[in-house]
């Protein structure tokens, strides 16, 4: 089976002016066929996330007219704008909406679900989206919209802004993408207001970003990130936040948006493997955005000099939002408008600068979490997740059900490149249940095709093994395919084990249940509201590669050695404290330098 949403790298979609004109032409044909006598452009099957969608299609028609001058489009723009102004502006409080700070304000807002009280919780982001659709129409209105409707649309934008910032709590869902989107809406709206009105709106937007978003960023893997639905990063919404930061910088020129976007981009670059697969976040573990991420990945990929477009987006949504029948939906339409207006080219070469939380070369990559434990290993086209044993998750030595990977003290990291090889040495102090402090040294070496992992720890009693990853998915053309094994070899005996029990908290990679489904099943709250990462932490056991100690290790050490990816026999040797010799390299872990970081020398064979 294939994962349902992680499809092709986003930079594989053509981004030439001709390609975008073809996209807009298709949207125009669909919209002209759909337009009702009342001027409605909503998809017939639309239910939720609907309050801004007709206006979103209107903005795409306006952009199409600006680029093509198709004579059929002006009337469609005027009729559909009139529909939104007449039928989709609500000024009475939505029954049950919990986040108002002012009752009966009379200010306009957009509904997530049109029926009164049906699902009011989504009205705040829907109003952000409606504001963004409105300012895009204003930007594109020259020659299309008469003065009367234009003035009405400006006033509606002011009303949306006031409802978002005066009549409700700001960012009530703690969603960074929504909050930054609101700031962008204020910045874009200010350009259409008289100077005496525009300046306070602009100042308020910048202050909201500084005081309510930037000041509350969350630290993860050494980076400060806009919090997303209560977490530091979400693999669906995080790149969308990056797009909003790109637009904020384009519109305002404020350097803080560029600085924060650079930080988020470098974070994404570190956690994203070469193949673009990613998982994790407080809302969705495997769902990916598509066109909504393009602007940010392209804009900041160019700024930091890395190929962020390798991100595997949902290419079903590669150009714009669609319903299951493939028909266009106006949801998030502003992102398509902005990415067409921005002419930044894709940067397609990987960054070669060492990064603490990343090892990447060729088709091999390792992403490390904040503890410098691998959060994702990619080799031989297969993606390995941290395995679970006895409710503990990670990569590392296991003895008596205890996993030695959680640091008790500072983690030391050394990066080395030599002879076409790329290596990272990670040293951790760890404490077992016996309260004895031990030092785990993990050496990761790649030639761009294979990955060698050598783990050494002071000799443990009993019969330890190395928990060496949960094989989960593999590249399969433009798709990602579920797998239950990978191509791996070990110096000691290597076994692939599966949980002896069934259930979401015992994850068997041979089953059809996805990691995302299991994570939501274990989450405390319903799907769409629960935190799947928190749920996944309740996992008791999983499919896992387990490697026994390598023969011939120094007497005072247990050494484990695994090679991921293609190759023949694997028989590494070890000497002293510690020299590692394999078929491809010799690595010498030396004494600590003046800062306590072990020296590492590396040479190809």
PDB file of C-alpha atoms in Angstrom, residues 1-104:
ATOM      1  CA  UNK A   1       0.000   0.000   0.000  1.00  0.00           C
ATOM      2  CA  UNK A   2       1.032   3.609  -0.541  1.00  0.00           C
ATOM      3  CA  UNK A   3       0.817   6.470   1.917  1.00  0.00           C
ATOM      4  CA  UNK A   4      -2.165   8.547   0.809  1.00  0.00           C
ATOM      5  CA  UNK A   5      -0.695  12.053   0.780  1.00  0.00           C
ATOM      6  CA  UNK A   6       3.104  12.057   0.582  1.00  0.00           C
ATOM      7  CA  UNK A   7       3.512  12.206  -3.162  1.00  0.00           C
ATOM      8  CA  UNK A   8       6.139  13.950  -5.290  1.00  0.00           C
ATOM      9  CA  UNK A   9       8.688  16.651  -4.421  1.00  0.00           C
ATOM     10  CA  UNK A  10       7.074  20.052  -4.874  1.00  0.00           C
ATOM     11  CA  UNK A  11       9.913  21.424  -6.979  1.00  0.00           C
ATOM     12  CA  UNK A  12       9.089  18.838  -9.651  1.00  0.00           C
ATOM     13  CA  UNK A  13       5.928  20.764 -10.550  1.00  0.00           C
ATOM     14  CA  UNK A  14       6.615  23.169 -13.452  1.00  0.00           C
ATOM     15  CA  UNK A  15       6.702  26.762 -12.225  1.00  0.00           C
ATOM     16  CA  UNK A  16       7.168  28.653 -15.487  1.00  0.00           C
ATOM     17  CA  UNK A  17       4.819  31.506 -16.416  1.00  0.00           C
ATOM     18  CA  UNK A  18       3.362  29.286 -19.126  1.00  0.00           C
ATOM     19  CA  UNK A  19       2.652  26.507 -16.614  1.00  0.00           C
ATOM     20  CA  UNK A  20       0.904  28.898 -14.255  1.00  0.00           C
ATOM     21  CA  UNK A  21      -1.118  30.405 -17.109  1.00  0.00           C
ATOM     22  CA  UNK A  22      -2.312  26.905 -17.960  1.00  0.00           C
ATOM     23  CA  UNK A  23      -3.354  26.360 -14.328  1.00  0.00           C
ATOM     24  CA  UNK A  24      -5.292  29.632 -14.290  1.00  0.00           C
ATOM     25  CA  UNK A  25      -6.924  28.821 -17.623  1.00  0.00           C
ATOM     26  CA  UNK A  26      -8.170  25.517 -16.209  1.00  0.00           C
ATOM     27  CA  UNK A  27      -9.493  27.272 -13.088  1.00  0.00           C
ATOM     28  CA  UNK A  28     -11.260  29.829 -15.285  1.00  0.00           C
ATOM     29  CA  UNK A  29     -13.003  27.160 -17.357  1.00  0.00           C
ATOM     30  CA  UNK A  30     -14.157  25.311 -14.255  1.00  0.00           C
ATOM     31  CA  UNK A  31     -15.358  28.522 -12.629  1.00  0.00           C
ATOM     32  CA  UNK A  32     -17.259  29.772 -15.665  1.00  0.00           C
ATOM     33  CA  UNK A  33     -19.038  26.429 -15.904  1.00  0.00           C
ATOM     34  CA  UNK A  34     -19.837  26.449 -12.183  1.00  0.00           C
ATOM     35  CA  UNK A  35     -20.924  30.077 -11.731  1.00  0.00           C
ATOM     36  CA  UNK A  36     -24.545  30.166 -10.543  1.00  0.00           C
ATOM     37  CA  UNK A  37     -27.050  32.887 -11.459  1.00  0.00           C
ATOM     38  CA  UNK A  38     -26.463  34.298  -7.957  1.00  0.00           C
ATOM     39  CA  UNK A  39     -22.704  34.496  -8.609  1.00  0.00           C
ATOM     40  CA  UNK A  40     -21.677  31.592  -6.344  1.00  0.00           C
ATOM     41  CA  UNK A  41     -18.370  29.893  -7.204  1.00  0.00           C
ATOM     42  CA  UNK A  42     -18.298  27.418  -4.318  1.00  0.00           C
ATOM     43  CA  UNK A  43     -17.770  23.761  -5.114  1.00  0.00           C
ATOM     44  CA  UNK A  44     -21.157  21.985  -4.997  1.00  0.00           C
ATOM     45  CA  UNK A  45     -19.845  19.488  -2.430  1.00  0.00           C
ATOM     46  CA  UNK A  46     -18.289  22.145  -0.169  1.00  0.00           C
ATOM     47  CA  UNK A  47     -19.306  21.918   3.470  1.00  0.00           C
ATOM     48  CA  UNK A  48     -16.599  23.039   5.869  1.00  0.00           C
ATOM     49  CA  UNK A  49     -13.787  25.545   5.244  1.00  0.00           C
ATOM     50  CA  UNK A  50     -16.300  27.200   2.951  1.00  0.00           C
ATOM     51  CA  UNK A  51     -16.866  30.813   4.043  1.00  0.00           C
ATOM     52  CA  UNK A  52     -14.028  32.237   1.944  1.00  0.00           C
ATOM     53  CA  UNK A  53     -13.902  29.825  -0.967  1.00  0.00           C
ATOM     54  CA  UNK A  54     -16.085  31.588  -3.546  1.00  0.00           C
ATOM     55  CA  UNK A  55     -14.097  34.767  -2.986  1.00  0.00           C
ATOM     56  CA  UNK A  56     -10.911  32.734  -3.396  1.00  0.00           C
ATOM     57  CA  UNK A  57     -11.954  31.563  -6.836  1.00  0.00           C
ATOM     58  CA  UNK A  58     -12.869  35.189  -7.615  1.00  0.00           C
ATOM     59  CA  UNK A  59      -9.290  36.206  -6.851  1.00  0.00           C
ATOM     60  CA  UNK A  60      -7.953  33.517  -9.187  1.00  0.00           C
ATOM     61  CA  UNK A  61     -10.247  34.761 -11.957  1.00  0.00           C
ATOM     62  CA  UNK A  62      -9.025  38.305 -11.359  1.00  0.00           C
ATOM     63  CA  UNK A  63      -5.409  37.151 -11.649  1.00  0.00           C
ATOM     64  CA  UNK A  64      -6.234  35.144 -14.767  1.00  0.00           C
ATOM     65  CA  UNK A  65      -7.775  38.257 -16.348  1.00  0.00           C
ATOM     66  CA  UNK A  66      -4.767  40.409 -15.454  1.00  0.00           C
ATOM     67  CA  UNK A  67      -2.522  37.902 -17.255  1.00  0.00           C
ATOM     68  CA  UNK A  68      -4.752  36.831 -20.175  1.00  0.00           C
ATOM     69  CA  UNK A  69      -7.393  39.572 -20.639  1.00  0.00           C
ATOM     70  CA  UNK A  70      -9.959  36.830 -21.310  1.00  0.00           C
ATOM     71  CA  UNK A  71     -13.110  38.898 -22.030  1.00  0.00           C
ATOM     72  CA  UNK A  72     -15.353  36.379 -20.249  1.00  0.00           C
ATOM     73  CA  UNK A  73     -13.788  36.976 -16.861  1.00  0.00           C
ATOM     74  CA  UNK A  74     -14.678  40.561 -15.798  1.00  0.00           C
ATOM     75  CA  UNK A  75     -18.393  39.803 -15.523  1.00  0.00           C
ATOM     76  CA  UNK A  76     -17.681  36.613 -13.558  1.00  0.00           C
ATOM     77  CA  UNK A  77     -15.455  38.569 -11.156  1.00  0.00           C
ATOM     78  CA  UNK A  78     -18.114  41.238 -10.594  1.00  0.00           C
ATOM     79  CA  UNK A  79     -20.950  38.762 -10.098  1.00  0.00           C
ATOM     80  CA  UNK A  80     -19.006  36.514  -7.751  1.00  0.00           C
ATOM     81  CA  UNK A  81     -17.725  39.468  -5.710  1.00  0.00           C
ATOM     82  CA  UNK A  82     -21.282  40.715  -5.378  1.00  0.00           C
ATOM     83  CA  UNK A  83     -22.312  37.238  -4.181  1.00  0.00           C
ATOM     84  CA  UNK A  84     -19.728  37.229  -1.424  1.00  0.00           C
ATOM     85  CA  UNK A  85     -20.610  40.757  -0.288  1.00  0.00           C
ATOM     86  CA  UNK A  86     -24.311  39.887  -0.291  1.00  0.00           C
ATOM     87  CA  UNK A  87     -24.421  36.257   0.910  1.00  0.00           C
ATOM     88  CA  UNK A  88     -21.211  35.338   2.761  1.00  0.00           C
ATOM     89  CA  UNK A  89     -20.727  38.229   5.184  1.00  0.00           C
ATOM     90  CA  UNK A  90     -22.028  37.533   8.683  1.00  0.00           C
ATOM     91  CA  UNK A  91     -22.396  40.195  11.371  1.00  0.00           C
ATOM     92  CA  UNK A  92     -24.485  38.430  14.019  1.00  0.00           C
ATOM     93  CA  UNK A  93     -22.610  36.292  16.558  1.00  0.00           C
ATOM     94  CA  UNK A  94     -22.440  32.638  15.555  1.00  0.00           C
ATOM     95  CA  UNK A  95     -24.288  30.627  18.247  1.00  0.00           C
ATOM     96  CA  UNK A  96     -21.825  28.681  20.344  1.00  0.00           C
ATOM     97  CA  UNK A  97     -18.659  30.443  19.195  1.00  0.00           C
ATOM     98  CA  UNK A  98     -16.484  30.319  22.345  1.00  0.00           C
ATOM     99  CA  UNK A  99     -13.740  32.853  21.607  1.00  0.00           C
ATOM    100  CA  UNK A 100     -15.532  36.214  21.492  1.00  0.00           C
ATOM    101  CA  UNK A 101     -14.307  39.014  23.728  1.00  0.00           C
ATOM    102  CA  UNK A 102     -17.050  41.408  22.579  1.00  0.00           C
ATOM    103  CA  UNK A 103     -20.639  40.261  22.224  1.00  0.00           C
ATOM    104  CA  UNK A 104     -22.884  41.632  19.462  1.00  0.00           C
TER     105      UNK A 104
END
